[in-house]
XYZ file of N, CA and C in Angstrom:
804
model
N 97.325 154.416 142.973
C 98.020 155.203 142.753
C 97.527 156.890 142.435
N 98.198 157.827 143.208
C 97.755 159.241 142.705
C 99.608 159.933 142.864
N 98.903 161.216 142.677
C 100.350 162.361 142.243
C 101.419 161.711 142.901
N 101.688 161.260 143.641
C 103.193 161.577 144.357
C 103.529 160.178 143.651
N 102.616 159.347 143.270
C 103.858 157.885 142.261
C 103.702 158.383 141.400
N 103.366 159.379 140.339
C 103.962 160.088 138.869
C 105.853 159.816 138.876
N 106.889 159.061 139.409
C 107.889 158.774 139.685
C 108.380 157.590 139.776
N 107.676 156.426 139.435
C 108.206 155.545 139.284
C 109.292 155.115 139.174
N 109.544 153.891 139.207
C 110.877 152.669 139.375
C 111.569 152.866 137.606
N 110.305 153.357 136.909
C 110.834 152.939 135.702
C 110.292 154.025 134.932
N 110.859 155.247 135.405
C 110.788 157.118 135.324
C 109.505 157.243 134.148
N 108.810 157.478 134.909
C 106.672 157.371 134.705
C 106.004 157.521 135.660
N 104.279 157.246 135.233
C 103.839 157.127 136.265
C 103.343 155.396 136.105
N 104.106 154.759 136.459
C 103.722 153.005 135.898
C 102.983 152.591 135.456
N 102.858 152.128 135.015
C 102.726 150.177 134.100
C 101.352 150.358 134.271
N 100.682 150.681 133.118
C 99.242 149.871 132.950
C 98.650 149.522 132.220
N 97.807 148.219 131.573
C 97.590 147.311 131.286
C 96.496 148.132 130.704
N 96.111 147.810 129.096
C 94.373 147.990 128.736
C 94.577 146.800 127.321
N 93.318 146.068 127.807
C 93.178 144.719 126.408
C 92.119 145.475 125.697
N 92.326 144.611 124.564
C 92.051 145.707 123.150
C 91.892 147.068 123.188
N 93.160 147.097 123.322
C 93.967 148.707 123.345
C 94.458 149.185 121.971
N 94.083 148.508 121.094
C 93.472 149.277 119.938
C 92.364 149.507 119.365
N 91.149 149.512 119.892
C 90.063 149.925 119.529
C 89.865 151.367 119.982
N 88.442 151.626 119.238
C 88.488 152.984 119.862
C 88.776 153.980 121.153
N 88.532 152.873 122.585
C 88.405 153.148 123.698
C 89.632 152.954 124.424
N 90.367 151.816 123.610
C 90.753 151.678 124.326
C 92.607 151.694 124.271
N 92.638 152.672 122.741
C 93.942 153.258 122.307
C 92.982 154.601 123.071
N 92.582 155.131 122.944
C 92.805 156.538 123.816
C 92.903 156.629 125.130
N 92.730 155.081 125.492
C 93.254 155.024 127.311
C 94.773 155.153 126.877
N 94.857 154.130 126.488
C 96.527 154.223 126.051
C 97.266 155.590 125.411
N 96.811 156.354 124.995
C 97.614 157.726 124.836
C 97.883 158.583 125.341
N 96.068 158.810 126.387
C 95.819 159.544 127.502
C 97.131 159.128 128.919
N 97.378 157.979 129.450
C 98.451 157.270 130.355
C 99.455 157.575 129.321
N 99.993 157.032 128.433
C 101.563 157.360 127.301
C 102.362 158.490 127.191
N 101.319 159.837 127.533
C 101.467 160.883 127.515
C 102.085 161.723 129.090
N 101.174 160.737 130.087
C 101.503 161.041 131.229
C 102.582 160.235 132.222
N 103.439 160.070 130.796
C 104.450 159.198 131.789
C 104.310 157.898 132.093
N 102.810 157.029 131.611
C 103.259 155.356 132.513
C 103.457 155.049 131.227
N 104.456 154.185 131.299
C 104.069 152.738 130.551
C 103.512 151.884 129.737
N 102.455 151.836 128.728
C 101.360 151.157 128.446
C 102.162 149.721 127.931
N 101.214 148.826 127.964
C 100.630 147.304 127.305
C 99.708 146.653 127.005
N 99.470 146.865 125.665
C 98.575 146.712 125.395
C 97.627 145.219 123.965
N 97.007 145.181 124.099
C 96.330 144.078 123.888
C 95.706 143.910 123.353
N 95.857 142.857 122.151
C 95.340 142.860 120.843
C 94.191 141.449 120.895
N 93.837 141.032 120.292
C 92.561 139.727 119.631
C 93.199 139.385 118.337
N 92.974 139.889 116.987
C 93.512 139.301 115.722
C 94.047 140.313 115.161
N 93.532 141.871 115.204
C 93.865 142.632 114.418
C 95.231 143.308 114.261
N 97.045 142.778 114.398
C 98.417 142.311 114.727
C 98.487 144.670 114.033
N 98.123 144.418 112.739
C 98.771 145.692 112.045
C 98.260 146.810 112.552
N 96.652 146.535 113.319
C 95.364 148.007 114.254
C 97.038 147.920 115.547
N 97.481 147.652 116.582
C 98.186 146.594 117.024
C 99.563 147.898 117.288
N 100.037 146.953 115.980
C 101.263 147.882 115.325
C 101.043 149.203 115.151
N 100.114 149.370 114.295
C 100.489 150.980 114.752
C 99.762 152.044 115.852
N 99.301 151.170 116.765
C 99.468 151.742 117.561
C 100.364 151.937 118.958
N 101.331 151.267 118.467
C 102.804 150.900 119.179
C 103.542 151.871 119.060
N 103.437 152.539 117.209
C 104.202 153.182 117.052
C 103.475 154.818 117.292
N 102.704 154.467 117.769
C 101.840 156.207 117.392
C 102.298 156.887 119.201
N 102.129 155.944 119.732
C 102.694 155.608 121.932
C 103.602 155.827 122.162
N 104.641 155.174 120.978
C 106.359 155.386 120.927
C 106.707 157.067 120.667
N 105.571 157.642 119.120
C 106.483 158.803 119.336
C 105.451 160.432 120.243
N 104.427 159.357 121.044
C 103.983 160.715 122.001
C 105.117 161.903 122.564
N 104.605 162.989 122.391
C 105.447 163.672 123.404
C 104.754 163.222 125.430
N 105.682 163.297 126.177
C 105.092 162.762 126.980
C 106.541 163.886 128.514
N 105.034 164.010 129.018
C 105.164 165.159 129.899
C 106.430 164.561 130.954
N 107.262 166.015 130.898
C 108.429 166.444 132.191
C 109.405 165.089 131.800
N 109.555 164.856 130.185
C 110.318 163.770 129.622
C 110.678 162.552 130.289
N 109.616 162.448 130.977
C 109.506 160.961 132.208
C 109.910 160.051 130.963
N 110.011 158.901 130.928
C 111.279 157.290 130.257
C 109.902 156.689 130.047
N 109.955 155.896 129.261
C 108.426 155.376 129.053
C 108.865 153.851 128.778
N 108.262 152.863 128.565
C 108.572 152.045 127.451
C 107.082 150.884 127.103
N 106.477 151.135 125.877
C 105.097 150.551 125.540
C 105.418 149.205 125.089
N 104.650 147.735 125.028
C 104.468 147.467 124.262
C 103.169 146.880 124.143
N 102.835 146.002 123.170
C 101.763 144.952 122.153
C 101.839 143.496 122.893
N 101.038 142.959 122.546
C 100.518 141.719 123.097
C 99.723 140.581 122.432
N 99.499 139.821 122.209
C 98.543 139.230 121.304
C 97.633 138.117 122.463
N 96.721 138.592 122.944
C 96.192 137.795 124.584
C 94.822 137.608 124.084
N 93.986 137.020 123.263
C 93.154 136.822 123.546
C 92.625 136.637 124.898
N 91.410 137.212 125.989
C 91.299 136.821 127.233
C 90.506 135.432 127.791
N 89.812 135.158 126.251
C 89.208 134.484 126.407
C 90.175 132.294 126.071
N 91.318 132.901 126.054
C 91.920 132.204 125.876
C 93.633 132.051 126.746
N 93.298 131.130 128.057
C 93.881 130.964 129.249
C 95.334 130.511 129.022
N 95.902 129.732 128.192
C 96.544 130.063 127.836
C 97.698 131.653 127.422
N 97.639 132.147 126.090
C 97.578 133.247 125.987
C 97.856 134.198 127.178
N 96.576 134.219 128.050
C 96.615 135.007 129.559
C 97.646 135.077 129.992
N 97.987 133.620 130.417
C 99.259 133.465 131.389
C 100.265 134.200 130.843
N 100.616 133.829 129.231
C 101.913 134.355 128.920
C 102.261 135.864 128.587
N 100.710 136.258 129.054
C 100.606 137.465 129.098
C 100.991 137.918 130.778
N 100.327 137.564 131.738
C 101.541 137.105 132.763
C 102.447 137.610 132.794
N 103.406 136.298 132.060
C 104.778 135.558 132.637
C 105.478 137.044 131.393
N 104.960 137.176 130.450
C 105.733 138.762 130.066
C 105.600 139.956 131.211
N 103.929 140.306 131.012
C 104.480 141.444 131.867
C 105.374 141.801 133.556
N 105.842 140.147 134.133
C 106.244 139.896 135.482
C 108.131 140.895 134.881
N 107.829 139.248 133.095
C 109.550 139.478 133.467
C 109.872 140.639 132.778
N 109.132 141.314 132.556
C 109.392 142.585 131.949
C 108.981 144.289 132.562
N 108.380 144.123 133.109
C 107.721 145.544 133.952
C 107.945 144.902 135.233
N 107.837 143.705 135.708
C 108.057 143.293 137.614
C 106.768 143.454 138.580
N 105.815 144.445 137.606
C 104.441 144.468 138.172
C 103.082 145.047 137.688
N 102.627 145.935 138.425
C 101.528 146.127 136.799
C 100.359 147.660 138.042
N 100.395 148.468 137.854
C 99.568 149.586 138.647
C 99.220 150.076 138.021
N 97.690 149.104 136.712
C 96.371 149.333 136.533
C 96.270 148.752 135.749
N 94.894 147.896 135.742
C 94.695 147.308 134.182
C 93.471 147.734 134.035
N 93.176 148.397 132.801
C 91.924 148.109 131.813
C 91.323 146.763 131.470
N 90.332 146.561 132.143
C 89.526 145.694 130.997
C 88.219 146.022 130.469
N 89.272 145.809 129.133
C 88.604 146.642 127.995
C 88.305 146.469 126.539
N 88.193 144.896 126.156
C 88.254 143.735 125.893
C 86.701 143.637 125.920
N 85.687 143.462 124.439
C 84.499 143.647 124.577
C 84.206 143.770 123.399
N 82.898 142.256 123.000
C 82.218 141.894 121.927
C 80.565 142.529 121.965
N 79.841 143.258 120.541
C 79.021 142.799 120.557
C 78.586 142.711 118.877
N 77.046 142.348 119.204
C 76.648 142.718 117.904
C 74.926 143.018 117.787
N 74.555 143.763 117.017
C 73.685 144.293 116.846
C 72.249 143.438 117.115
N 71.103 143.073 117.119
C 70.182 142.588 117.457
C 68.862 143.142 119.108
N 67.440 143.387 117.900
C 66.377 144.194 118.642
C 66.808 143.305 119.465
N 66.219 144.064 120.476
C 65.452 142.732 122.396
C 63.965 142.073 121.712
N 64.024 142.355 120.599
C 62.414 141.607 121.104
C 63.006 140.483 119.826
N 64.181 140.259 119.582
C 63.994 139.218 118.144
C 64.542 138.146 118.869
N 64.351 137.239 119.420
C 64.771 136.767 120.000
C 65.518 135.432 119.919
N 64.688 135.385 118.399
C 66.076 134.106 117.495
C 66.382 134.649 117.394
N 66.454 136.354 117.261
C 68.106 136.327 115.923
C 69.407 136.322 117.386
N 68.698 136.619 118.623
C 70.016 136.327 119.121
C 70.865 135.004 119.597
N 71.017 134.135 118.858
C 71.748 132.644 119.046
C 72.907 132.153 120.386
N 72.733 131.361 120.105
C 72.919 130.782 121.612
C 74.715 131.281 121.619
N 75.195 130.387 119.904
C 76.614 131.007 119.545
C 76.939 132.770 120.129
N 76.177 133.271 119.815
C 76.849 135.098 120.127
C 76.483 135.320 121.751
N 75.700 134.826 122.683
C 75.422 134.322 123.742
C 76.281 134.872 124.409
N 77.154 132.234 124.774
C 78.375 132.462 124.573
C 79.455 133.816 124.672
N 79.753 134.373 123.077
C 80.491 134.834 122.996
C 80.806 136.297 124.110
N 79.624 136.844 123.506
C 79.528 137.843 124.591
C 80.009 137.915 125.510
N 79.068 136.572 126.864
C 79.478 136.445 128.272
C 80.953 136.516 128.626
N 80.947 135.320 127.531
C 82.761 135.532 127.881
C 83.723 135.369 127.554
N 83.721 136.290 126.482
C 84.528 138.024 125.966
C 84.733 139.129 127.302
N 83.352 139.400 127.053
C 82.506 140.652 128.278
C 83.002 140.417 129.346
N 81.975 139.447 130.095
C 82.472 138.618 131.601
C 83.668 138.025 132.079
N 83.346 137.005 131.907
C 84.858 135.734 131.517
C 85.935 136.601 131.317
N 86.329 137.167 129.580
C 87.391 137.239 129.810
C 88.538 138.232 131.072
N 86.770 139.043 131.217
C 87.856 140.455 132.275
C 87.734 139.951 133.628
N 87.617 138.523 134.190
C 87.343 137.955 135.349
C 89.152 137.188 135.291
N 88.762 136.675 134.383
C 90.167 136.043 133.421
C 91.543 136.744 134.042
N 91.434 138.264 133.495
C 92.695 139.042 133.264
C 93.149 139.889 134.811
N 92.069 139.978 135.339
C 91.921 140.424 136.897
C 92.396 139.320 138.105
N 91.855 137.464 137.511
C 92.711 136.572 138.530
C 93.612 136.454 137.864
N 94.604 136.188 136.742
C 96.236 136.586 135.751
C 97.178 137.532 137.258
N 96.617 138.443 137.184
C 96.963 139.917 137.100
C 97.293 140.518 138.498
N 96.564 139.922 139.436
C 96.540 140.080 141.019
C 97.652 140.236 141.721
N 98.676 138.988 141.826
C 99.422 139.468 142.666
C 100.701 140.398 141.367
N 100.314 140.980 140.705
C 101.599 141.829 139.927
C 100.359 143.375 140.553
N 100.030 143.401 140.586
C 99.153 144.986 140.869
C 99.598 145.189 142.675
N 98.909 143.642 143.363
C 99.017 143.886 145.003
C 101.037 144.058 145.281
N 101.938 143.734 144.696
C 103.281 143.826 144.395
C 103.542 145.133 143.978
N 102.269 146.140 143.206
C 102.539 147.674 143.003
C 102.613 148.066 143.928
N 100.988 147.466 144.903
C 100.775 148.599 145.753
C 101.517 148.539 146.851
N 102.085 146.882 147.186
C 103.803 146.844 148.374
C 104.725 148.014 147.940
N 105.093 147.700 146.667
C 105.574 148.990 146.412
C 105.731 150.664 146.884
N 104.458 151.005 146.662
C 103.633 151.798 146.049
C 103.686 152.393 147.458
N 102.760 151.826 148.401
C 102.230 151.664 149.241
C 101.038 152.550 149.190
N 100.007 152.744 148.204
C 99.265 153.376 147.703
C 98.087 152.043 147.150
N 97.234 151.924 146.395
C 96.165 150.615 145.993
C 96.278 150.778 144.678
N 96.522 149.859 143.576
C 96.847 149.724 142.610
C 95.124 149.805 141.654
N 94.720 149.542 140.817
C 93.683 150.288 140.273
C 92.976 148.955 139.004
N 92.014 148.849 139.120
C 91.125 148.027 138.365
C 90.061 149.083 137.152
N 89.378 149.145 136.602
C 89.170 149.912 135.740
C 88.608 149.166 134.973
N 86.939 148.587 134.903
C 86.869 147.393 133.776
C 85.381 148.817 133.764
N 85.364 148.528 132.031
C 84.837 149.444 130.500
C 83.398 148.700 131.062
N 82.323 149.331 131.329
C 81.149 148.689 131.199
C 80.211 149.603 129.924
N 79.312 149.397 130.520
C 78.328 150.691 129.190
C 76.814 150.714 130.997
N 76.051 152.566 130.442
C 75.621 152.013 130.731
C 73.156 150.906 130.822
N 73.973 150.174 129.191
C 73.521 149.287 129.350
C 73.234 148.700 130.428
N 74.556 148.039 131.711
C 74.601 147.536 132.276
C 72.919 147.325 133.364
N 73.321 149.429 133.619
C 71.934 149.914 134.422
C 70.666 149.983 133.647
N 70.775 150.236 132.411
C 69.211 149.968 132.241
C 68.250 148.614 131.110
N 69.750 148.121 131.021
C 69.203 147.790 130.566
C 68.942 147.719 128.527
N 69.044 149.326 128.032
C 69.066 149.255 126.531
C 70.800 149.437 125.566
N 70.365 148.708 125.098
C 71.973 148.525 124.017
C 71.602 147.680 123.004
N 72.885 147.467 122.103
C 72.611 147.439 120.760
C 72.111 145.532 121.499
N 72.262 144.501 122.540
C 71.199 143.438 122.604
C 70.508 143.381 123.911
N 70.350 141.969 124.441
C 69.774 141.761 125.504
C 71.271 140.574 125.859
N 71.921 139.974 125.654
C 72.922 139.656 126.561
C 74.184 140.394 126.352
N 73.928 141.533 125.537
C 75.067 143.273 125.904
C 74.859 143.557 127.667
N 73.495 143.342 126.989
C 72.933 144.535 128.710
C 74.024 143.131 129.653
N 73.036 142.046 129.571
C 73.440 141.225 131.480
C 74.950 141.242 130.800
N 75.629 140.984 130.211
C 77.287 141.556 130.384
C 77.638 142.451 131.056
N 77.083 143.478 130.576
C 77.759 144.261 131.323
C 77.118 144.324 133.140
N 75.673 143.794 133.053
C 74.870 143.908 134.545
C 76.280 143.125 134.983
N 76.956 142.215 135.070
C 77.780 141.066 135.124
C 79.288 141.588 135.646
N 78.966 142.356 134.860
C 80.948 143.448 134.592
C 81.129 144.186 136.158
N 79.295 144.943 136.296
C 79.562 145.706 137.797
C 79.228 145.500 138.485
N 78.767 143.692 138.680
C 78.166 143.117 140.284
C 79.621 142.106 140.437
N 80.892 142.029 139.521
C 81.626 141.567 138.968
C 82.533 142.142 140.111
N 82.510 144.339 139.608
C 82.809 145.500 140.186
C 82.661 145.430 141.642
N 81.533 145.368 142.286
C 80.954 145.716 143.683
C 82.060 144.608 144.605
N 81.758 143.363 144.015
C 82.130 141.673 144.730
C 83.285 141.978 144.783
N 84.768 142.816 143.939
C 86.177 142.423 143.952
C 86.499 143.647 144.910
N 85.494 144.004 144.548
C 86.308 145.924 145.435
C 85.911 145.648 146.745
N 85.410 144.434 146.809
C 84.911 144.244 148.707
C 86.142 143.311 148.867
N 86.830 142.559 147.871
C 87.389 141.436 148.154
C 88.985 141.775 147.911
N 89.659 143.202 147.618
C 90.903 142.845 146.869
C 90.870 144.358 147.633
N 90.005 145.129 148.041
C 90.486 146.082 149.101
C 91.653 145.219 149.926
N 92.289 146.560 150.749
C 92.412 147.773 149.930
C 93.598 147.800 149.275
N 94.572 146.546 148.994
C 95.762 146.798 148.230
C 94.872 147.291 146.415
N 93.930 146.970 146.235
C 93.755 146.824 144.960
C 92.428 147.714 144.799
N 92.342 148.673 144.287
C 90.655 149.186 144.006
C 89.967 149.165 142.808
N 88.420 148.809 142.589
C 88.009 148.275 140.986
C 86.874 149.527 140.874
N 86.785 149.513 140.235
C 85.519 150.440 139.579
C 85.719 150.415 138.031
N 84.193 150.672 137.321
C 83.446 150.412 136.814
C 83.852 151.634 135.805
N 83.881 152.262 134.721
C 82.909 152.959 133.922
C 83.227 152.800 133.228
N 81.213 153.387 132.496
C 80.159 152.941 132.327
C 80.154 154.089 130.840
N 80.065 153.865 130.055
C 80.099 155.005 129.271
C 78.374 154.753 128.795
N 77.813 155.657 127.975
C 76.874 155.722 126.856
C 76.794 155.685 125.794
N 76.171 155.651 124.569
C 77.118 155.249 122.767
C 77.365 155.411 122.833
N 79.104 155.557 122.243
C 80.365 155.629 121.897
C 80.856 156.016 120.950
N 80.811 156.705 120.196
C 80.863 157.021 118.715
C 82.254 156.840 118.338
N 82.615 155.551 117.093
C 83.520 155.341 116.789
C 83.260 154.321 115.713
N 84.536 153.801 115.118
C 84.171 152.663 113.269
C 83.243 151.675 113.693
N 83.111 151.218 114.593
C 81.804 150.256 114.440
C 80.552 151.522 114.111
N 79.959 152.241 114.744
C 79.091 153.090 114.477
C 78.331 152.630 113.789
N 78.909 152.276 112.030
C 77.556 152.172 111.301
C 77.495 150.898 110.735
N 77.639 149.997 112.147
C 77.191 148.543 112.364
C 75.703 148.708 112.807
N 75.389 150.175 113.115
C 74.049 149.850 113.890
C 72.703 150.384 113.188
N 72.245 150.384 113.783
C 70.278 150.880 112.757
C 70.730 153.352 113.051
N 70.673 153.862 112.063
C 70.424 155.442 111.575
C 69.323 155.907 113.163
N 68.087 154.506 112.693
C 67.119 155.081 113.866
C 67.145 154.896 114.965
N 68.244 153.827 115.602
C 68.822 153.232 116.934
C 69.816 155.234 117.329
N 70.958 155.003 116.536
C 71.959 156.051 116.277
C 70.674 157.442 117.216
N 69.796 157.517 115.923
C 69.236 158.646 116.364
C 68.542 159.405 117.177
N 67.725 157.771 117.797
C 67.619 157.858 119.142
C 67.924 158.414 120.867
N 68.970 157.800 120.499
C 70.609 157.980 121.122
C 70.659 159.290 121.742
N 70.586 159.450 120.418
C 70.976 160.915 120.146
C 70.404 161.883 121.408
N 69.011 162.362 120.574
C 68.135 162.457 121.651
C 67.478 162.629 122.009
N 68.217 161.841 123.384
C 67.594 161.290 124.578
C 68.427 161.284 125.609
N 70.387 161.375 124.917
C 71.188 161.898 125.738
C 71.285 164.290 125.692
N 71.189 164.418 127.473
C 70.560 165.808 127.237
C 71.944 166.592 127.202
N 73.297 166.231 126.777
C 74.210 167.080 126.655
C 73.979 166.985 124.946
N 73.515 166.525 123.712
C 73.683 166.121 122.556
C 74.589 166.020 121.593
N 75.104 165.252 122.413
C 76.439 164.581 121.462
C 76.836 163.577 122.008
N 76.950 161.939 121.365
C 77.776 160.632 121.746
C 78.897 161.056 123.051
N 79.219 159.963 123.169
C 80.800 160.524 124.230
C 81.672 159.991 122.932
N 83.159 159.876 123.482
C 84.185 159.644 122.188
C 85.104 158.749 123.210
N 86.186 157.892 122.885
C 87.070 157.875 123.323
C 88.015 158.700 123.498
N 88.266 159.526 123.801
C 88.856 160.942 124.392
C 88.224 160.983 126.400
N 86.776 161.072 126.684
C 85.627 160.939 127.183
C 86.294 159.892 128.407
N 85.512 158.814 127.748
C 86.201 157.591 128.954
C 88.168 157.559 129.521
N 88.664 157.927 127.916
C 89.851 157.761 128.595
C 90.172 158.950 129.826
N 89.755 159.882 129.693
C 89.995 161.370 130.873
C 89.177 160.544 131.841
N 88.434 159.801 132.005
C 88.406 158.576 133.456
C 88.975 158.451 134.373
N 88.947 157.196 133.302
C 90.234 156.035 134.039
C 91.114 156.701 134.395
N 91.927 157.788 133.576
C 92.651 158.512 134.292
C 92.707 158.870 135.423
N 91.600 160.097 135.373
C 91.736 160.864 136.450
C 91.453 159.288 137.376
N 90.563 158.423 137.673
C 90.461 157.666 138.753
C 91.823 156.931 139.643
N 92.625 156.780 138.202
C 94.524 156.214 138.171
C 95.012 157.183 139.114
N 95.068 158.583 138.859
C 95.892 159.773 139.098
C 94.950 160.663 140.480
N 93.943 161.060 140.231
C 93.053 162.051 141.431
C 91.650 161.089 142.289
N 91.441 160.608 141.239
C 90.006 160.073 142.301
C 90.606 158.506 143.299
N 90.948 159.017 144.038
C 92.310 157.574 145.071
C 91.033 156.644 145.879
N 90.372 158.011 146.335
C 88.869 156.959 147.150
C 87.743 156.646 146.579
N 88.518 155.960 145.191
C 86.940 155.498 145.500
C 87.111 154.339 144.466
N 85.824 153.137 145.304
C 86.512 151.860 144.845
C 85.223 151.596 144.996
N 84.066 150.456 143.831
C 83.188 149.645 144.211
C 82.025 150.864 143.025
N 82.390 151.779 142.393
C 81.515 152.700 141.944
C 81.636 152.272 140.179
N 80.245 152.513 140.406
C 79.878 152.654 138.443
C 79.545 154.577 138.370
N 80.829 154.826 137.482
C 81.139 155.891 137.241
C 80.315 156.223 135.681
N 79.133 156.726 135.617
C 78.702 156.571 134.167
C 79.382 158.163 133.219
N 80.219 157.448 131.843
C 80.080 158.783 130.549
C 78.589 159.091 129.911
N 77.840 159.245 130.864
C 76.691 159.170 129.101
C 76.206 160.763 128.900
N 76.759 161.608 128.937
C 75.853 162.985 128.440
C 74.614 163.320 129.548
N 74.783 162.425 130.211
C 73.275 162.366 131.207
C 71.536 161.552 130.414
N 72.443 160.746 129.445
C 70.772 160.136 129.055
C 70.658 158.910 130.197
N 70.536 158.689 131.028
C 70.418 157.543 132.132
C 69.284 158.461 132.989
N 69.091 160.343 132.460
C 68.476 161.120 133.092
C 66.577 160.858 132.287
N 67.258 160.221 130.853
C 65.930 160.155 129.843
C 64.715 159.275 131.326
């Protein structure tokens, strides 16, 4: 989708679906698209009150060019095949197509990399199922809707996988988390080939993102991350949202890329 497509049949910039939409990064992405005339569908796993609050905020946002939007929230854990299928039916019936899918839902837990016993099999499975399998499941479920939007606009639809620089340099909250993000980047490259030219696929890979979960991390870890970030601060959800929005509206000849949002962290 490019700027010429910001007058869609929906009266805005098309339809974007953001998994894990009520979290730090997800909510920033939802708001960025909503204020620019996109209709937003935000999925959530368990926190319905947080999702309801996000929906209220989206509906109160001023919209550029007075474009009409219709926002929704939907309970759909990405590891639940029936819920994902229900989501597909919902999007098809209410919106008819999907212009942008943002695979943002993910989980992790802090475990030192040298604590092999501390990273349980249960957590390894949970992380891989949510971060990798769940993202793939969403692509599989929405592929037809994305292709329909591409056919209508005569331009490529977009999938953005929210990854992490942990998948590139292997330093992060735990070993399984790093592996799951590396898997997402590999999936991005594979699907960028497989789904072209109708669908573009890009990984957006932040460094450490400051947010409500920061308190779960060892202060020494946080200090180390800050000291090794050349731009001297952590990323914010807005930083990530700006890149995702640019991919949808400006960077329309990019696919298969791994775009870092890390303040230069990988330079260290």
